[in-house]
mmCIF file of C-alpha atoms and ligand atoms in Angstrom:
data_model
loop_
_atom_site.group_PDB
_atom_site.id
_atom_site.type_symbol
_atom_site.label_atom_id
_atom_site.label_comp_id
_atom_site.label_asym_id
_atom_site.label_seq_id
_atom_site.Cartn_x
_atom_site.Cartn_y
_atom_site.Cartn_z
ATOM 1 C CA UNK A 1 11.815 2.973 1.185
ATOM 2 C CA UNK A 2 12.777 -0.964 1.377
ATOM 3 C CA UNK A 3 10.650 -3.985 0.917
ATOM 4 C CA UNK A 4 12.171 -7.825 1.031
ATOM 5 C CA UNK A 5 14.547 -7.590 -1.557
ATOM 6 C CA UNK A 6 16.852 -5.540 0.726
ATOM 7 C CA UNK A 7 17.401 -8.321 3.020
ATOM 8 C CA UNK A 8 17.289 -11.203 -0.168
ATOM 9 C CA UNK A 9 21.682 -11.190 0.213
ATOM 10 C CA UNK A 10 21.136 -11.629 3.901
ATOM 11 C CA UNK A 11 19.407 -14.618 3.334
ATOM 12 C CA UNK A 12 15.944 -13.822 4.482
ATOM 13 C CA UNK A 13 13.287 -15.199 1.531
ATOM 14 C CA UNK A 14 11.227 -12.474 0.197
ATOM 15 C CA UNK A 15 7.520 -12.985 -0.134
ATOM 16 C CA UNK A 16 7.239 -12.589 -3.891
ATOM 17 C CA UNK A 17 9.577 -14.195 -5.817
ATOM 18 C CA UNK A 18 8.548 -16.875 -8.081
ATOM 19 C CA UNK A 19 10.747 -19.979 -6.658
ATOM 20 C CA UNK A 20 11.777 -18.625 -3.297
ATOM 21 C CA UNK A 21 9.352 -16.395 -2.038
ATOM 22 C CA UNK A 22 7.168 -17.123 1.173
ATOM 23 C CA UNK A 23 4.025 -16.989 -0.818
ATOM 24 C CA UNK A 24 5.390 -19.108 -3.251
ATOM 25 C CA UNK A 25 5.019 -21.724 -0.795
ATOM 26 C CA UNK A 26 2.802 -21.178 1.573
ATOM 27 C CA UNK A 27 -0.859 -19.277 1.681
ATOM 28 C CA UNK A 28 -0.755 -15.776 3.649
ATOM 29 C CA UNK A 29 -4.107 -16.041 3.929
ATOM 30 C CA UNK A 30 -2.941 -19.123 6.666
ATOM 31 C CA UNK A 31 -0.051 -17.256 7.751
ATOM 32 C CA UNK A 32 -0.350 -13.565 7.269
ATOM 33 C CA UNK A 33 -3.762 -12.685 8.914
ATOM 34 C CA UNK A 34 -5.605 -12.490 12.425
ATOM 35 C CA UNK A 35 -8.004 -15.037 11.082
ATOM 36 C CA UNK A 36 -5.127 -17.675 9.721
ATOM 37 C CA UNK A 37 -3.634 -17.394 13.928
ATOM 38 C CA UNK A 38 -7.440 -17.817 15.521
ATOM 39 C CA UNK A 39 -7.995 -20.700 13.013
ATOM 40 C CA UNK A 40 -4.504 -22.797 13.580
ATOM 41 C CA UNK A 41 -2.560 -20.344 16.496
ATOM 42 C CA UNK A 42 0.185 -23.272 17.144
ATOM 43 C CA UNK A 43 0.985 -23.507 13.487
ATOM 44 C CA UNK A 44 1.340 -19.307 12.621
ATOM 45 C CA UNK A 45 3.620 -19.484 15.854
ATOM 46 C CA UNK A 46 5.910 -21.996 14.642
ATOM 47 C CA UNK A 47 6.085 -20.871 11.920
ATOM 48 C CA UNK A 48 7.017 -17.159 12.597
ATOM 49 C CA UNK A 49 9.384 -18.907 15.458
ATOM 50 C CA UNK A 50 11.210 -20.184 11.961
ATOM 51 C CA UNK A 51 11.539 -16.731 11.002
ATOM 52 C CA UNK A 52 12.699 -15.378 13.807
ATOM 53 C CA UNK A 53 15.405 -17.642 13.860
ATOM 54 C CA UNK A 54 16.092 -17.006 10.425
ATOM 55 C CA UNK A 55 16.318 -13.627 11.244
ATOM 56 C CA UNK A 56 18.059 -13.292 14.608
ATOM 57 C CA UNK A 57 21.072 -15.853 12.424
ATOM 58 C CA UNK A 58 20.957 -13.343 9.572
ATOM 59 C CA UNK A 59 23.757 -10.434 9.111
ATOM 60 C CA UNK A 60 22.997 -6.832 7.910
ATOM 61 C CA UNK A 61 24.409 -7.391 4.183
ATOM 62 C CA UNK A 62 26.728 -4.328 2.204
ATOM 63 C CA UNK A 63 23.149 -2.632 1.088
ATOM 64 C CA UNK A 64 22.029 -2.026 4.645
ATOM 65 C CA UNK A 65 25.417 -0.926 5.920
ATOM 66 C CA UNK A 66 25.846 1.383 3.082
ATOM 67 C CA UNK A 67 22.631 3.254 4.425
ATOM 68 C CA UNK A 68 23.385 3.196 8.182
ATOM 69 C CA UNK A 69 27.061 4.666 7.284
ATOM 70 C CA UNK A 70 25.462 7.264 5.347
ATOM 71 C CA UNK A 71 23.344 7.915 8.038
ATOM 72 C CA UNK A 72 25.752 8.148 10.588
ATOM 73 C CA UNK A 73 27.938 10.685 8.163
ATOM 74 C CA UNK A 74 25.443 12.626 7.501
ATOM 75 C CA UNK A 75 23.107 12.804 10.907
ATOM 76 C CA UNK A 76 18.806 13.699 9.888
ATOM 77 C CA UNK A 77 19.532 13.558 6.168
ATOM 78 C CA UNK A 78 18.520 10.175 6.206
ATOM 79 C CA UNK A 79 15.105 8.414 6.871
ATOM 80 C CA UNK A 80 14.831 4.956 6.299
ATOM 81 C CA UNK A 81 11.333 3.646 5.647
ATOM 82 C CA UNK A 82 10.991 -0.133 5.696
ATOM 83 C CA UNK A 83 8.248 -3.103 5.081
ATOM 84 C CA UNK A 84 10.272 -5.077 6.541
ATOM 85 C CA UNK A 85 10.115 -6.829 9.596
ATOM 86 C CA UNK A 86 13.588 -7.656 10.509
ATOM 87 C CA UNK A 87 16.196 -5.393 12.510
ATOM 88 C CA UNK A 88 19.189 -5.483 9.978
ATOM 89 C CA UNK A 89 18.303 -1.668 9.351
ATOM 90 C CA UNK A 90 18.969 -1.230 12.840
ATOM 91 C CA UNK A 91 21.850 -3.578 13.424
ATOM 92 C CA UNK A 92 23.280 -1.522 10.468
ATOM 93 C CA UNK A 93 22.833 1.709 11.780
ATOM 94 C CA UNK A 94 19.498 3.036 10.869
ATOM 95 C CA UNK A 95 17.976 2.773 14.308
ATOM 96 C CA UNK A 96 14.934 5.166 13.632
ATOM 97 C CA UNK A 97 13.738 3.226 10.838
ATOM 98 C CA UNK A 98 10.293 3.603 10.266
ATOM 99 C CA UNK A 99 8.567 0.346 10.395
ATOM 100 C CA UNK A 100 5.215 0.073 8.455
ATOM 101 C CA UNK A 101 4.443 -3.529 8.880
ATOM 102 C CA UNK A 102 5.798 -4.072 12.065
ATOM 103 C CA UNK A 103 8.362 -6.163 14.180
ATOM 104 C CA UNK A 104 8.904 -9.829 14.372
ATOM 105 C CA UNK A 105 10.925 -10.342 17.144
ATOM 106 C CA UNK A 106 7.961 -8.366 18.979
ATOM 107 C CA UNK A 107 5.279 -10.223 20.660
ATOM 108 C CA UNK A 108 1.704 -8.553 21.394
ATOM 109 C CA UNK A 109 -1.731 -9.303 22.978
ATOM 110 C CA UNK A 110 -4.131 -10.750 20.330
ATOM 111 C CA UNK A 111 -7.317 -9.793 22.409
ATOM 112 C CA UNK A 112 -7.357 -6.770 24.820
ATOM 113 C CA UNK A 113 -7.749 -8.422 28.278
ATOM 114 C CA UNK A 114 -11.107 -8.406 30.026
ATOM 115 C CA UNK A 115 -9.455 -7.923 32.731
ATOM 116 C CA UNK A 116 -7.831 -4.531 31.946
ATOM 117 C CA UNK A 117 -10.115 -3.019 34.368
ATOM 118 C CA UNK A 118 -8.759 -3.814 37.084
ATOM 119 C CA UNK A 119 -5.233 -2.471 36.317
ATOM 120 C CA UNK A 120 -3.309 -5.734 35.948
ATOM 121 C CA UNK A 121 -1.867 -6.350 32.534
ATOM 122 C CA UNK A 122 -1.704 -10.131 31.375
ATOM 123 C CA UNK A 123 0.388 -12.548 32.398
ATOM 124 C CA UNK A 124 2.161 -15.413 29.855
ATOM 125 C CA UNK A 125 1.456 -18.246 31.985
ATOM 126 C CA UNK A 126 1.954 -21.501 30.489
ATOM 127 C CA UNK A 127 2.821 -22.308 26.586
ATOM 128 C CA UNK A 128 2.975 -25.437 25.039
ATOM 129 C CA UNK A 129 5.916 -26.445 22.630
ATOM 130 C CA UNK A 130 5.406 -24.597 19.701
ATOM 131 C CA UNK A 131 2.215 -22.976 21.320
ATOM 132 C CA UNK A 132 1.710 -18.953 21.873
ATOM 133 C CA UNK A 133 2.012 -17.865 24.870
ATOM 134 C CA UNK A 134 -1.360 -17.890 26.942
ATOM 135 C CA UNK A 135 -2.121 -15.663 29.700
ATOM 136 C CA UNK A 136 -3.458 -17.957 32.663
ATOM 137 C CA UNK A 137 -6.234 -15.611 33.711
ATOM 138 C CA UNK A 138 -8.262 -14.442 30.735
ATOM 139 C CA UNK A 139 -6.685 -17.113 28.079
ATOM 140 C CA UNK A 140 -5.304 -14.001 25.794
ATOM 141 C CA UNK A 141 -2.758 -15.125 23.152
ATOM 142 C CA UNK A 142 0.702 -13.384 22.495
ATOM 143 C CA UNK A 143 0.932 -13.081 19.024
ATOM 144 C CA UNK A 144 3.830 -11.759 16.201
ATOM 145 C CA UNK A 145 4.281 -7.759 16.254
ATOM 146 C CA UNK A 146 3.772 -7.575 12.885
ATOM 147 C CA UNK A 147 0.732 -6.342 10.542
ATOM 148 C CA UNK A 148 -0.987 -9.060 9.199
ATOM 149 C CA UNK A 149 -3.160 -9.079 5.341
ATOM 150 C CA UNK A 150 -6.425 -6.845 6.390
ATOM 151 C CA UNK A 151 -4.552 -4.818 9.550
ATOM 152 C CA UNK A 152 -4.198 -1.055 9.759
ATOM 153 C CA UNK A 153 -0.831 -0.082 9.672
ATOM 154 C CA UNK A 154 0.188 1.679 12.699
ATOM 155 C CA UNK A 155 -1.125 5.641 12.110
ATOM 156 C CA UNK A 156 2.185 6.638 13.667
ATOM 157 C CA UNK A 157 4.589 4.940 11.397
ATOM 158 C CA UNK A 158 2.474 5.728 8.303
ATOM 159 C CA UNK A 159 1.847 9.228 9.529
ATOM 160 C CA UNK A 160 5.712 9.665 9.485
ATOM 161 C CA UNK A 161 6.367 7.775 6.073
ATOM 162 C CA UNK A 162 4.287 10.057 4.063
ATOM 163 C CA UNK A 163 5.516 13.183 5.974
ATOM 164 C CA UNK A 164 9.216 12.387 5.087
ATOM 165 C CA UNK A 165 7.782 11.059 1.498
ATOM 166 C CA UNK A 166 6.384 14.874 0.945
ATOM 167 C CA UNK A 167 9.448 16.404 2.675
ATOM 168 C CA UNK A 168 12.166 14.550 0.953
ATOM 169 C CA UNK A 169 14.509 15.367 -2.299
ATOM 170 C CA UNK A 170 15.382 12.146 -3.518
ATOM 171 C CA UNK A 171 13.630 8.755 -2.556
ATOM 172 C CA UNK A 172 15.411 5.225 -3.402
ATOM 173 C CA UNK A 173 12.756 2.824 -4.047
ATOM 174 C CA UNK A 174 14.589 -0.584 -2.813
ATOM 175 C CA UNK A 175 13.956 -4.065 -3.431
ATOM 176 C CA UNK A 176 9.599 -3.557 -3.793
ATOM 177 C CA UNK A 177 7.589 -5.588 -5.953
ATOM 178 C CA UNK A 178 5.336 -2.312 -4.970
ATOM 179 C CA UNK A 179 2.213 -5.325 -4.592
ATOM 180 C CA UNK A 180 1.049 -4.022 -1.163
ATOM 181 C CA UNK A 181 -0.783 -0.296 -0.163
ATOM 182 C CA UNK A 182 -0.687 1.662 1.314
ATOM 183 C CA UNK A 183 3.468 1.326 1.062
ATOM 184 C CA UNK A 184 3.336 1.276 -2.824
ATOM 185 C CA UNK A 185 1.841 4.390 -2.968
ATOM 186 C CA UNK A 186 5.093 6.185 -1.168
ATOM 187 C CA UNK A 187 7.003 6.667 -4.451
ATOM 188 C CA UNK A 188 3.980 8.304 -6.378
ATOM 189 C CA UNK A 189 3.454 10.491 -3.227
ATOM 190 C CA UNK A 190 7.335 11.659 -2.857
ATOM 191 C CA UNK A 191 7.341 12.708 -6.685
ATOM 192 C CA UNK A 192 3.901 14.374 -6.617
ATOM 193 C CA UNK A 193 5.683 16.343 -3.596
ATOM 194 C CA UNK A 194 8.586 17.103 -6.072
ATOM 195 C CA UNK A 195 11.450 14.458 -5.178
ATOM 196 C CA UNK A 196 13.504 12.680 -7.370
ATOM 197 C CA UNK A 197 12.558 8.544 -7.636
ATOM 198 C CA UNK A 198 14.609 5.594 -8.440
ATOM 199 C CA UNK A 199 13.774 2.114 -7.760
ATOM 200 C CA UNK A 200 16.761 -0.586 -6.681
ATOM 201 C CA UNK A 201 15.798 -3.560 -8.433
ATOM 202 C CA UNK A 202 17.299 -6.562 -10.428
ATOM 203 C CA UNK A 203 13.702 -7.246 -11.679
ATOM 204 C CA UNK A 204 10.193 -4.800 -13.211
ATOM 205 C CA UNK A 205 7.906 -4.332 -10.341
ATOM 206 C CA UNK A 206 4.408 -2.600 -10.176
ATOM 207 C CA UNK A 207 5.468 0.826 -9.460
ATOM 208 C CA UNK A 208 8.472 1.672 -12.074
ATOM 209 C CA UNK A 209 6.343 3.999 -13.521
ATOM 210 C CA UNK A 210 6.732 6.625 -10.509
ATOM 211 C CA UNK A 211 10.412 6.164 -10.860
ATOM 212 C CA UNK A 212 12.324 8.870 -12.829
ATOM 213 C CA UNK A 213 15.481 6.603 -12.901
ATOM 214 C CA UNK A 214 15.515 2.338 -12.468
ATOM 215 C CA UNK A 215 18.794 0.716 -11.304
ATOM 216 C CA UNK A 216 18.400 -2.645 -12.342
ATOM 217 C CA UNK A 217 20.793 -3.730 -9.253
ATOM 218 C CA UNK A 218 20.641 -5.349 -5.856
ATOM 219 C CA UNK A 219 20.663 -4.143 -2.810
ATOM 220 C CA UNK A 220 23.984 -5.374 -2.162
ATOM 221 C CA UNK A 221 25.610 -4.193 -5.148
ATOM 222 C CA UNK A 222 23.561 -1.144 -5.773
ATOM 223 C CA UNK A 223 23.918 0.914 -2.459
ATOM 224 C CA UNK A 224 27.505 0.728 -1.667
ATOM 225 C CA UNK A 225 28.309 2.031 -5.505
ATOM 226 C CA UNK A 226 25.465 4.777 -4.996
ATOM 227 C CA UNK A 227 26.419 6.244 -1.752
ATOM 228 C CA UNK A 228 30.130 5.643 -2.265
ATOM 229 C CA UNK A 229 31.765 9.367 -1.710
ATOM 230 C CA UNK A 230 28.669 10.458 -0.686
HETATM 231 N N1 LIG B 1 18.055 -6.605 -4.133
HETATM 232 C C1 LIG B 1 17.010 -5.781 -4.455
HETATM 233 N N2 LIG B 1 15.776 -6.237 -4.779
HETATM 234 C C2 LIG B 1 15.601 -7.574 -4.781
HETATM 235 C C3 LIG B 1 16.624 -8.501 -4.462
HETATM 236 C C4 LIG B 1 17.886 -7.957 -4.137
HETATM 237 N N3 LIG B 1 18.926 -8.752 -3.837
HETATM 238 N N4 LIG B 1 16.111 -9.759 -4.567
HETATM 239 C C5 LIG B 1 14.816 -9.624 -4.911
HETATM 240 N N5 LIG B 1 14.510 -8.323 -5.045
HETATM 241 C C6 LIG B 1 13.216 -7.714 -5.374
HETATM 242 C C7 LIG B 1 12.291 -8.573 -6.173
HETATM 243 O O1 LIG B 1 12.523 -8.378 -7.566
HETATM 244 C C8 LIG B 1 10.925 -8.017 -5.767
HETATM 245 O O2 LIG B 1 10.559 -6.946 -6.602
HETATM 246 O O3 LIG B 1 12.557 -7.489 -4.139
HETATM 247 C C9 LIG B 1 11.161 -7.480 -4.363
HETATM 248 C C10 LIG B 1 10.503 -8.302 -3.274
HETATM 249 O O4 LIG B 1 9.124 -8.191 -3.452
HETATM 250 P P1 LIG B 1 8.147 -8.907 -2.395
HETATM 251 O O5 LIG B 1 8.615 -10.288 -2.153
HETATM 252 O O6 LIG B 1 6.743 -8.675 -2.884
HETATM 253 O O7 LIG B 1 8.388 -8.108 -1.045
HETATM 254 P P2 LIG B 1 7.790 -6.697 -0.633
HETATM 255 O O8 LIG B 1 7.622 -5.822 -1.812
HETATM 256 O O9 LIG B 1 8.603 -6.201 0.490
HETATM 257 O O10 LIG B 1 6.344 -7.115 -0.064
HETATM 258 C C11 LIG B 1 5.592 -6.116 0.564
HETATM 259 O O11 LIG B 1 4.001 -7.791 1.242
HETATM 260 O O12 LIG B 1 3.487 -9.873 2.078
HETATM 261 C C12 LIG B 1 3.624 -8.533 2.403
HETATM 262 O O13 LIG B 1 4.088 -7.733 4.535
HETATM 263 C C13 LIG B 1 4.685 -8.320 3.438
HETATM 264 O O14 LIG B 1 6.090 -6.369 3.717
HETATM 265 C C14 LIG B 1 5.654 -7.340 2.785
HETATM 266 C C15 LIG B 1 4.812 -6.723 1.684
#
């Protein structure tokens, strides 16, 4: 299970820490939530455009290519289960990774169309620079594919997290500050189900305690040494 830290050595900020992280500088409040894009849309856009960029330039690093190789050795022992909104789990190999919090280089309605009635989905008509999308008949928004601070996670995703947390041996806990539920509450769940938990991380976060084992590593550094052999 991988939060921001995994992707830290690919150069994508995390959210959390303390000089670099997103909400170190900015207020997810503004950002994060369905309320933040109504209030200021043209601002959240640009400012997950950023992202996106940052993302689409970014390379898997040698954490997330130590888990797709694994995977690919060793086909269905593997399920990846991911915060993160970025595909360097799937550039690297892990293309079923289970996304809890969505995709950012996915765009979706913010409104469900008035119109849907009569059988014709939106159009994106006309965006300003910078500007969301709008559809030209109903004025619907496109808006970031991921889940924002007071959003349901999708059932789906979550539905298969906890089945493979209650299924599983071993779960690696990587790069978490474990801040954000339903996701923190994997590693509890997995060794109430009888699995074996370590946490990948250089720093404490909130949910050590459910670990049997901490590997105060990166991602980077970590993986490759664990799975090496494997
Ligand atoms: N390798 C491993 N862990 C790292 C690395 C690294 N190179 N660099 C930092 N970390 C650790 C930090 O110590 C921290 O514990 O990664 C963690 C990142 O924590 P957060 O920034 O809180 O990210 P995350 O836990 O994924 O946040 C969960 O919060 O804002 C929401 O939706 C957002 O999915 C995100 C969720």
């Amino acid at each position: 299970m991988t939060g921001a830290g995994m992707s830290a050595e690919s150069g994508i900020p995390t959210f959390r820490d303390a000089r670099t992280g997103y909400w170190a500088r900015f207020d997810p409040m503004q950002l994060a939530s369905e309320q933040g894009f109504r209030a200021d849309p043209g601002g959240v856009w640009r400012w997950y455009a950023e992202r996106r960029q940052g993302v689409r330039a970014a390379q898997p690093n040698a954490g997330h290519l130590a888990l797709g190789a694994f995977a690919q050795r060793h086909p269905g022992r593997l399920t990846v289960i991911t915060q993160n909104v970025d595909d360097l789990h799937q550039r690297a190999g892990n293309s079923d990774a289970i996304r809890l919090h969505g995709d950012i280089l996915l765009d979706l309605w913010l409104d469900e169309c008035p119109r849907r009635g009569v059988g014709r989905p939106c159009d994106t008509a006309w965006a300003g620079a910078g500007e969301p999308p709008v559809c030209g008949e109903c004025g619907n928004r496109l808006r970031p594919g991921v889940v924002w601070f007071g959003e349901n996670l999708p059932l789906a995703a979550l539905t298969a997290a906890e089945q493979a947390a209650d299924q599983c041996e071993v779960m690696l806990v990587v790069g978490t500050s474990g801040a954000v539920w339903p996701a923190a509450g994997l590693a509890a769940r997995a060794r109430g189900a009888g699995a074996w938990v370590a946490i990948v991380n250089p720093d404490a976060s909130e949910i050590d305690s459910d670990a049997h084992q901490l590997v105060r590593g990166t991602a980077a550094g970590a993986l490759p040494a664990l799975f090496d052999g494997w």
